[in-house]
mmCIF file of C-alpha atoms in Angstrom:
data_model
loop_
_atom_site.group_PDB
_atom_site.id
_atom_site.type_symbol
_atom_site.label_atom_id
_atom_site.label_comp_id
_atom_site.label_asym_id
_atom_site.label_seq_id
_atom_site.Cartn_x
_atom_site.Cartn_y
_atom_site.Cartn_z
ATOM 1 C CA GLU C 1 0.015 0.056 0.053
ATOM 2 C CA ALA C 2 1.440 3.374 -0.966
ATOM 3 C CA GLY C 3 1.776 5.872 1.742
ATOM 4 C CA VAL C 4 0.824 9.498 1.971
ATOM 5 C CA THR C 5 2.683 11.494 -0.686
ATOM 6 C CA GLN C 6 3.656 15.169 -0.710
ATOM 7 C CA SER C 7 5.257 17.437 -3.297
ATOM 8 C CA PRO C 8 7.414 19.149 -3.700
ATOM 9 C CA THR C 9 9.840 17.827 -1.042
ATOM 10 C CA HIS C 10 11.668 21.099 -0.703
ATOM 11 C CA LEU C 11 10.957 24.736 -1.801
ATOM 12 C CA ILE C 12 12.585 28.035 -1.503
ATOM 13 C CA LYS C 13 10.524 31.199 -1.716
ATOM 14 C CA THR C 14 11.056 34.891 -0.961
ATOM 15 C CA ARG C 15 8.887 37.075 1.297
ATOM 16 C CA GLY C 16 5.753 38.063 -0.323
ATOM 17 C CA GLN C 17 5.446 35.176 -2.811
ATOM 18 C CA GLN C 18 2.760 32.444 -2.993
ATOM 19 C CA VAL C 19 3.188 28.786 -2.637
ATOM 20 C CA THR C 20 1.043 25.749 -3.313
ATOM 21 C CA LEU C 21 1.848 22.457 -1.475
ATOM 22 C CA ARG C 22 0.178 19.150 -2.519
ATOM 23 C CA CYS C 23 -0.740 15.918 -0.831
ATOM 24 C CA SER C 24 -2.080 12.711 -1.965
ATOM 25 C CA PRO C 25 -3.733 10.605 0.779
ATOM 26 C CA ILE C 26 -3.605 6.853 1.068
ATOM 27 C CA SER C 27 -6.208 5.135 -1.087
ATOM 28 C CA GLY C 28 -9.465 5.062 0.623
ATOM 29 C CA HIS C 29 -8.764 7.764 3.100
ATOM 30 C CA THR C 30 -11.085 10.600 2.904
ATOM 31 C CA SER C 31 -9.722 12.880 5.623
ATOM 32 C CA VAL C 32 -6.641 14.982 5.034
ATOM 33 C CA TYR C 33 -4.950 17.067 7.663
ATOM 34 C CA TRP C 34 -2.298 19.766 7.218
ATOM 35 C CA TYR C 35 0.227 20.648 10.063
ATOM 36 C CA GLN C 36 2.980 23.139 10.311
ATOM 37 C CA GLN C 37 6.094 22.114 12.131
ATOM 38 C CA ALA C 38 8.321 25.105 12.690
ATOM 39 C CA LEU C 39 11.530 24.854 14.692
ATOM 40 C CA GLY C 40 10.887 24.780 18.351
ATOM 41 C CA LEU C 41 7.065 25.044 18.108
ATOM 42 C CA GLY C 42 6.084 21.399 17.501
ATOM 43 C CA LEU C 43 3.234 20.383 15.132
ATOM 44 C CA GLN C 44 0.595 23.050 14.782
ATOM 45 C CA PHE C 45 -2.779 22.102 13.281
ATOM 46 C CA LEU C 46 -3.616 24.106 10.194
ATOM 47 C CA LEU C 47 -6.667 22.517 8.339
ATOM 48 C CA TRP C 48 -8.817 19.499 8.143
ATOM 49 C CA TYR C 49 -10.617 18.467 5.034
ATOM 50 C CA ASP C 50 -12.972 15.566 4.885
ATOM 51 C CA GLU C 51 -15.268 14.525 1.931
ATOM 52 C CA GLY C 52 -14.149 17.703 -0.031
ATOM 53 C CA GLU C 53 -15.122 20.107 2.683
ATOM 54 C CA GLU C 54 -13.203 22.148 5.224
ATOM 55 C CA ARG C 55 -14.145 20.689 8.545
ATOM 56 C CA ASN C 56 -11.893 22.887 10.812
ATOM 57 C CA ARG C 57 -9.025 25.125 10.865
ATOM 58 C CA GLY C 58 -6.403 26.039 13.422
ATOM 59 C CA ASN C 59 -5.190 29.392 14.626
ATOM 60 C CA PHE C 60 -3.597 30.539 11.529
ATOM 61 C CA PRO C 61 -4.363 33.684 9.380
ATOM 62 C CA PRO C 62 -6.611 33.613 6.316
ATOM 63 C CA ARG C 63 -3.576 33.660 3.941
ATOM 64 C CA PHE C 64 -3.330 29.854 4.793
ATOM 65 C CA SER C 65 -5.929 28.152 2.757
ATOM 66 C CA GLY C 66 -6.517 25.053 0.803
ATOM 67 C CA ARG C 67 -9.035 22.613 -0.773
ATOM 68 C CA GLN C 68 -9.605 18.918 -1.068
ATOM 69 C CA PHE C 69 -10.482 17.554 -4.594
ATOM 70 C CA PRO C 70 -12.919 14.783 -5.438
ATOM 71 C CA ASN C 71 -10.096 12.147 -5.421
ATOM 72 C CA TYR C 72 -9.460 13.325 -1.923
ATOM 73 C CA SER C 73 -6.021 14.864 -2.786
ATOM 74 C CA SER C 74 -5.418 18.235 -1.219
ATOM 75 C CA GLU C 75 -3.619 21.485 -1.775
ATOM 76 C CA LEU C 76 -2.374 23.928 0.935
ATOM 77 C CA ASN C 77 -1.916 27.564 -0.357
ATOM 78 C CA VAL C 78 -0.021 30.278 1.413
ATOM 79 C CA ASN C 79 -0.085 33.747 0.273
ATOM 80 C CA ALA C 80 1.963 36.684 0.979
ATOM 81 C CA LEU C 81 4.698 34.520 2.558
ATOM 82 C CA GLU C 82 6.607 35.690 5.573
ATOM 83 C CA LEU C 83 9.884 34.620 6.950
ATOM 84 C CA GLU C 84 8.194 32.804 9.873
ATOM 85 C CA ASP C 85 6.384 30.536 7.414
ATOM 86 C CA SER C 86 9.534 28.651 7.037
ATOM 87 C CA ALA C 87 8.725 25.147 8.343
ATOM 88 C CA LEU C 88 8.040 21.664 7.401
ATOM 89 C CA TYR C 89 4.451 21.193 6.216
ATOM 90 C CA LEU C 90 3.000 17.799 6.981
ATOM 91 C CA CYS C 91 0.022 16.099 5.529
ATOM 92 C CA ALA C 92 -1.810 13.284 7.198
ATOM 93 C CA SER C 93 -4.678 11.193 6.068
ATOM 94 C CA ARG C 94 -7.185 9.137 7.933
ATOM 95 C CA LEU C 95 -9.895 6.659 7.255
ATOM 96 C CA GLN C 96 -13.225 7.747 8.651
ATOM 97 C CA GLN C 97 -14.124 6.391 12.049
ATOM 98 C CA VAL C 98 -10.428 5.360 12.620
ATOM 99 C CA ARG C 99 -8.238 7.177 15.067
ATOM 100 C CA ARG C 100 -4.908 6.521 13.467
ATOM 101 C CA ARG C 101 -3.683 9.036 10.940
ATOM 102 C CA LEU C 102 -0.785 8.453 8.595
ATOM 103 C CA PHE C 103 1.715 11.205 7.879
ATOM 104 C CA GLY C 104 3.530 11.970 4.687
ATOM 105 C CA PRO C 105 7.249 13.004 4.539
ATOM 106 C CA GLY C 106 6.425 16.674 4.391
ATOM 107 C CA THR C 107 7.434 19.630 2.356
ATOM 108 C CA ARG C 108 10.297 21.704 3.681
ATOM 109 C CA LEU C 109 9.509 25.398 2.878
ATOM 110 C CA THR C 110 12.135 28.150 3.288
ATOM 111 C CA VAL C 111 11.221 31.710 2.919
ATOM 112 C CA LEU C 112 14.152 34.138 2.385
ATOM 113 C CA THR W 1 -6.727 25.052 25.462
ATOM 114 C CA GLN W 2 -5.276 21.611 26.317
ATOM 115 C CA LEU W 3 -1.456 21.555 26.363
ATOM 116 C CA LEU W 4 1.017 18.773 26.365
ATOM 117 C CA GLU W 5 4.356 19.322 27.932
ATOM 118 C CA GLN W 6 7.208 16.872 27.022
ATOM 119 C CA SER W 7 10.341 16.501 28.939
ATOM 120 C CA PRO W 8 13.217 16.491 28.519
ATOM 121 C CA GLN W 9 13.418 18.515 25.299
ATOM 122 C CA PHE W 10 16.813 16.952 24.489
ATOM 123 C CA LEU W 11 18.454 13.836 25.617
ATOM 124 C CA SER W 12 21.678 12.287 24.547
ATOM 125 C CA ILE W 13 22.838 9.039 26.008
ATOM 126 C CA GLN W 14 25.123 6.057 25.347
ATOM 127 C CA GLU W 15 23.945 2.944 23.611
ATOM 128 C CA GLY W 16 22.771 0.367 26.205
ATOM 129 C CA GLU W 17 21.509 2.792 28.703
ATOM 130 C CA ASN W 18 17.785 3.027 29.750
ATOM 131 C CA LEU W 19 15.765 6.239 29.527
ATOM 132 C CA THR W 20 12.349 7.643 30.181
ATOM 133 C CA VAL W 21 10.616 10.551 28.522
ATOM 134 C CA TYR W 22 7.472 12.188 29.786
ATOM 135 C CA CYS W 23 4.275 13.770 28.569
ATOM 136 C CA ASN W 24 2.225 15.817 31.003
ATOM 137 C CA SER W 25 -1.044 17.827 30.946
ATOM 138 C CA SER W 26 -3.423 19.412 33.367
ATOM 139 C CA SER W 27 -6.155 18.255 31.050
ATOM 140 C CA VAL W 28 -7.820 14.767 30.579
ATOM 141 C CA PHE W 29 -7.365 13.042 27.318
ATOM 142 C CA SER W 30 -9.473 10.102 26.078
ATOM 143 C CA SER W 31 -6.418 8.664 24.491
ATOM 144 C CA LEU W 32 -2.811 9.436 23.865
ATOM 145 C CA GLN W 33 -0.629 8.552 21.063
ATOM 146 C CA TRP W 34 3.272 8.417 20.640
ATOM 147 C CA TYR W 35 5.024 9.041 17.416
ATOM 148 C CA ARG W 36 8.578 8.898 16.387
ATOM 149 C CA GLN W 37 9.866 11.225 13.727
ATOM 150 C CA GLU W 38 13.203 10.970 11.912
ATOM 151 C CA PRO W 39 14.894 13.716 10.060
ATOM 152 C CA GLY W 40 13.195 14.555 6.725
ATOM 153 C CA GLU W 41 10.268 12.267 7.398
ATOM 154 C CA GLY W 42 6.773 12.501 8.911
ATOM 155 C CA PRO W 43 5.832 11.228 12.305
ATOM 156 C CA VAL W 44 5.245 7.570 12.563
ATOM 157 C CA LEU W 45 2.658 6.211 15.091
ATOM 158 C CA LEU W 46 4.143 3.894 17.611
ATOM 159 C CA VAL W 47 1.264 3.272 19.996
ATOM 160 C CA THR W 48 -2.183 4.509 21.179
ATOM 161 C CA VAL W 49 -3.071 4.181 24.843
ATOM 162 C CA VAL W 50 -6.674 4.535 25.864
ATOM 163 C CA THR W 51 -7.391 3.275 29.364
ATOM 164 C CA GLY W 52 -5.970 4.965 32.580
ATOM 165 C CA GLY W 53 -3.112 3.030 33.927
ATOM 166 C CA GLU W 54 -2.614 1.211 30.569
ATOM 167 C CA VAL W 55 0.799 -0.228 29.817
ATOM 168 C CA LYS W 56 1.756 -1.274 26.311
ATOM 169 C CA LYS W 57 5.045 -2.725 25.272
ATOM 170 C CA LEU W 58 6.643 -2.528 21.749
ATOM 171 C CA LYS W 59 9.931 -4.544 22.025
ATOM 172 C CA ARG W 60 12.139 -2.528 24.150
ATOM 173 C CA LEU W 61 9.679 0.421 24.325
ATOM 174 C CA THR W 62 7.295 0.528 27.224
ATOM 175 C CA PHE W 63 4.298 3.166 27.117
ATOM 176 C CA GLN W 64 2.208 3.891 30.258
ATOM 177 C CA PHE W 65 -0.911 6.060 30.564
ATOM 178 C CA GLY W 66 -1.418 7.755 33.669
ATOM 179 C CA ASP W 67 -4.344 6.685 35.933
ATOM 180 C CA ALA W 68 -5.988 10.081 35.564
ATOM 181 C CA ARG W 69 -5.345 9.993 31.690
ATOM 182 C CA LYS W 70 -3.503 13.254 32.069
ATOM 183 C CA ASP W 71 0.066 12.049 31.482
ATOM 184 C CA SER W 72 2.028 9.281 29.874
ATOM 185 C CA SER W 73 5.616 8.095 29.787
ATOM 186 C CA LEU W 74 7.817 6.214 27.364
ATOM 187 C CA HIS W 75 10.569 3.995 28.682
ATOM 188 C CA ILE W 76 13.299 2.628 26.399
ATOM 189 C CA THR W 77 15.490 -0.257 27.715
ATOM 190 C CA ALA W 78 18.899 -0.799 26.327
ATOM 191 C CA ALA W 79 18.718 2.062 23.883
ATOM 192 C CA GLN W 80 20.257 1.573 20.312
ATOM 193 C CA PRO W 81 21.425 4.141 17.826
ATOM 194 C CA GLY W 82 18.271 3.134 15.717
ATOM 195 C CA ASP W 83 16.190 4.718 18.514
ATOM 196 C CA THR W 84 17.417 8.191 17.594
ATOM 197 C CA GLY W 85 14.689 10.493 16.704
ATOM 198 C CA LEU W 86 12.069 13.085 17.745
ATOM 199 C CA TYR W 87 9.411 11.434 20.054
ATOM 200 C CA LEU W 88 6.069 13.177 19.984
ATOM 201 C CA CYS W 89 3.136 12.648 22.175
ATOM 202 C CA ALA W 90 -0.428 13.633 21.056
ATOM 203 C CA GLY W 91 -3.559 13.703 22.999
ATOM 204 C CA ALA W 92 -7.187 13.327 21.879
ATOM 205 C CA PRO W 93 -9.734 14.709 21.938
ATOM 206 C CA GLY W 94 -8.154 17.903 21.748
ATOM 207 C CA GLY W 95 -7.709 21.374 22.427
ATOM 208 C CA GLY W 96 -6.343 21.132 19.007
ATOM 209 C CA ALA W 97 -9.103 21.872 16.550
ATOM 210 C CA ASP W 98 -8.643 18.536 14.822
ATOM 211 C CA GLY W 99 -8.994 16.616 18.001
ATOM 212 C CA LEU W 100 -5.262 16.001 18.399
ATOM 213 C CA THR W 101 -3.004 18.285 20.434
ATOM 214 C CA PHE W 102 0.768 17.497 20.060
ATOM 215 C CA GLY W 103 3.500 18.218 22.413
ATOM 216 C CA LYS W 104 6.758 19.768 21.127
ATOM 217 C CA GLY W 105 8.545 16.504 21.326
ATOM 218 C CA THR W 106 11.820 15.061 22.945
ATOM 219 C CA HIS W 107 14.862 14.982 20.683
ATOM 220 C CA LEU W 108 16.652 11.647 21.576
ATOM 221 C CA ILE W 109 20.231 10.919 20.477
ATOM 222 C CA ILE W 110 21.685 7.450 21.102
ATOM 223 C CA GLN W 111 25.481 7.443 20.629
ATOM 224 C CA PRO W 112 27.149 4.272 19.779
#
C-alpha cells in the first residue's frame, strides 16, 4: 500500500510570494490534515478536510488556505509569505471512524 | 486550550542505557498517541493508549498512560542508535481543533 505522498519535497521562496503544496492521501482515506512544524514549536494544526469540505482550521491567518479535490487529494496555499512561514509542512490522512492518521514525509519550505 | 508538555526536550545517552521521557498535561485526554519522527520524514505512530493505567510494550519500548489520563511516559530499555529521533506525544480529543494536540517533542540521540 502506497503511503501519503507530498510534493514538492523542498521549496525556497522569497517574502511576499505565494506557494502551493500538494498531498495525496492513502487510497480510501477521505480525511486530510495539514500541520505546520516550525523549529521549536512542535506540530501546529492548520486545516482538516473531509469528503471535499473544510471541517476545521487551526489558529492561522486567512492567507493559509486549501482545498480537497474529488479524489481526496489536497492542496495547501500560502499567500504573502513571511519569514516565519519557514517550516516543514506535513500532511496526514485518515480513514473515517479510525483514530490512526498516517503522515507524509512533508514539504520543507524556506522563505528568504 | 489543552497543552501537552514533554520532557526532557533533549536527551543524549550512550547505547545500552535506559531512559524515560514524559508527556504531561493538566487536562484529561480520552487517548494518547506516541509518534517517532526521523529527520526528513513525517511522524510514525508507535502506539495509542486509551485506558487510564494502561501499559503497552513494543519490543524495548514501554508506554504507560497515567491513571487520571493526564500524563504518559515512554521508557526505552537498552537504547540503540536506531532509537534516535524526535518522540512526540499527542492527545485526543483535543484542544487542537482537529481533536489531536501535539507536544513539542523530545529529541533523543543514542550514541554508539
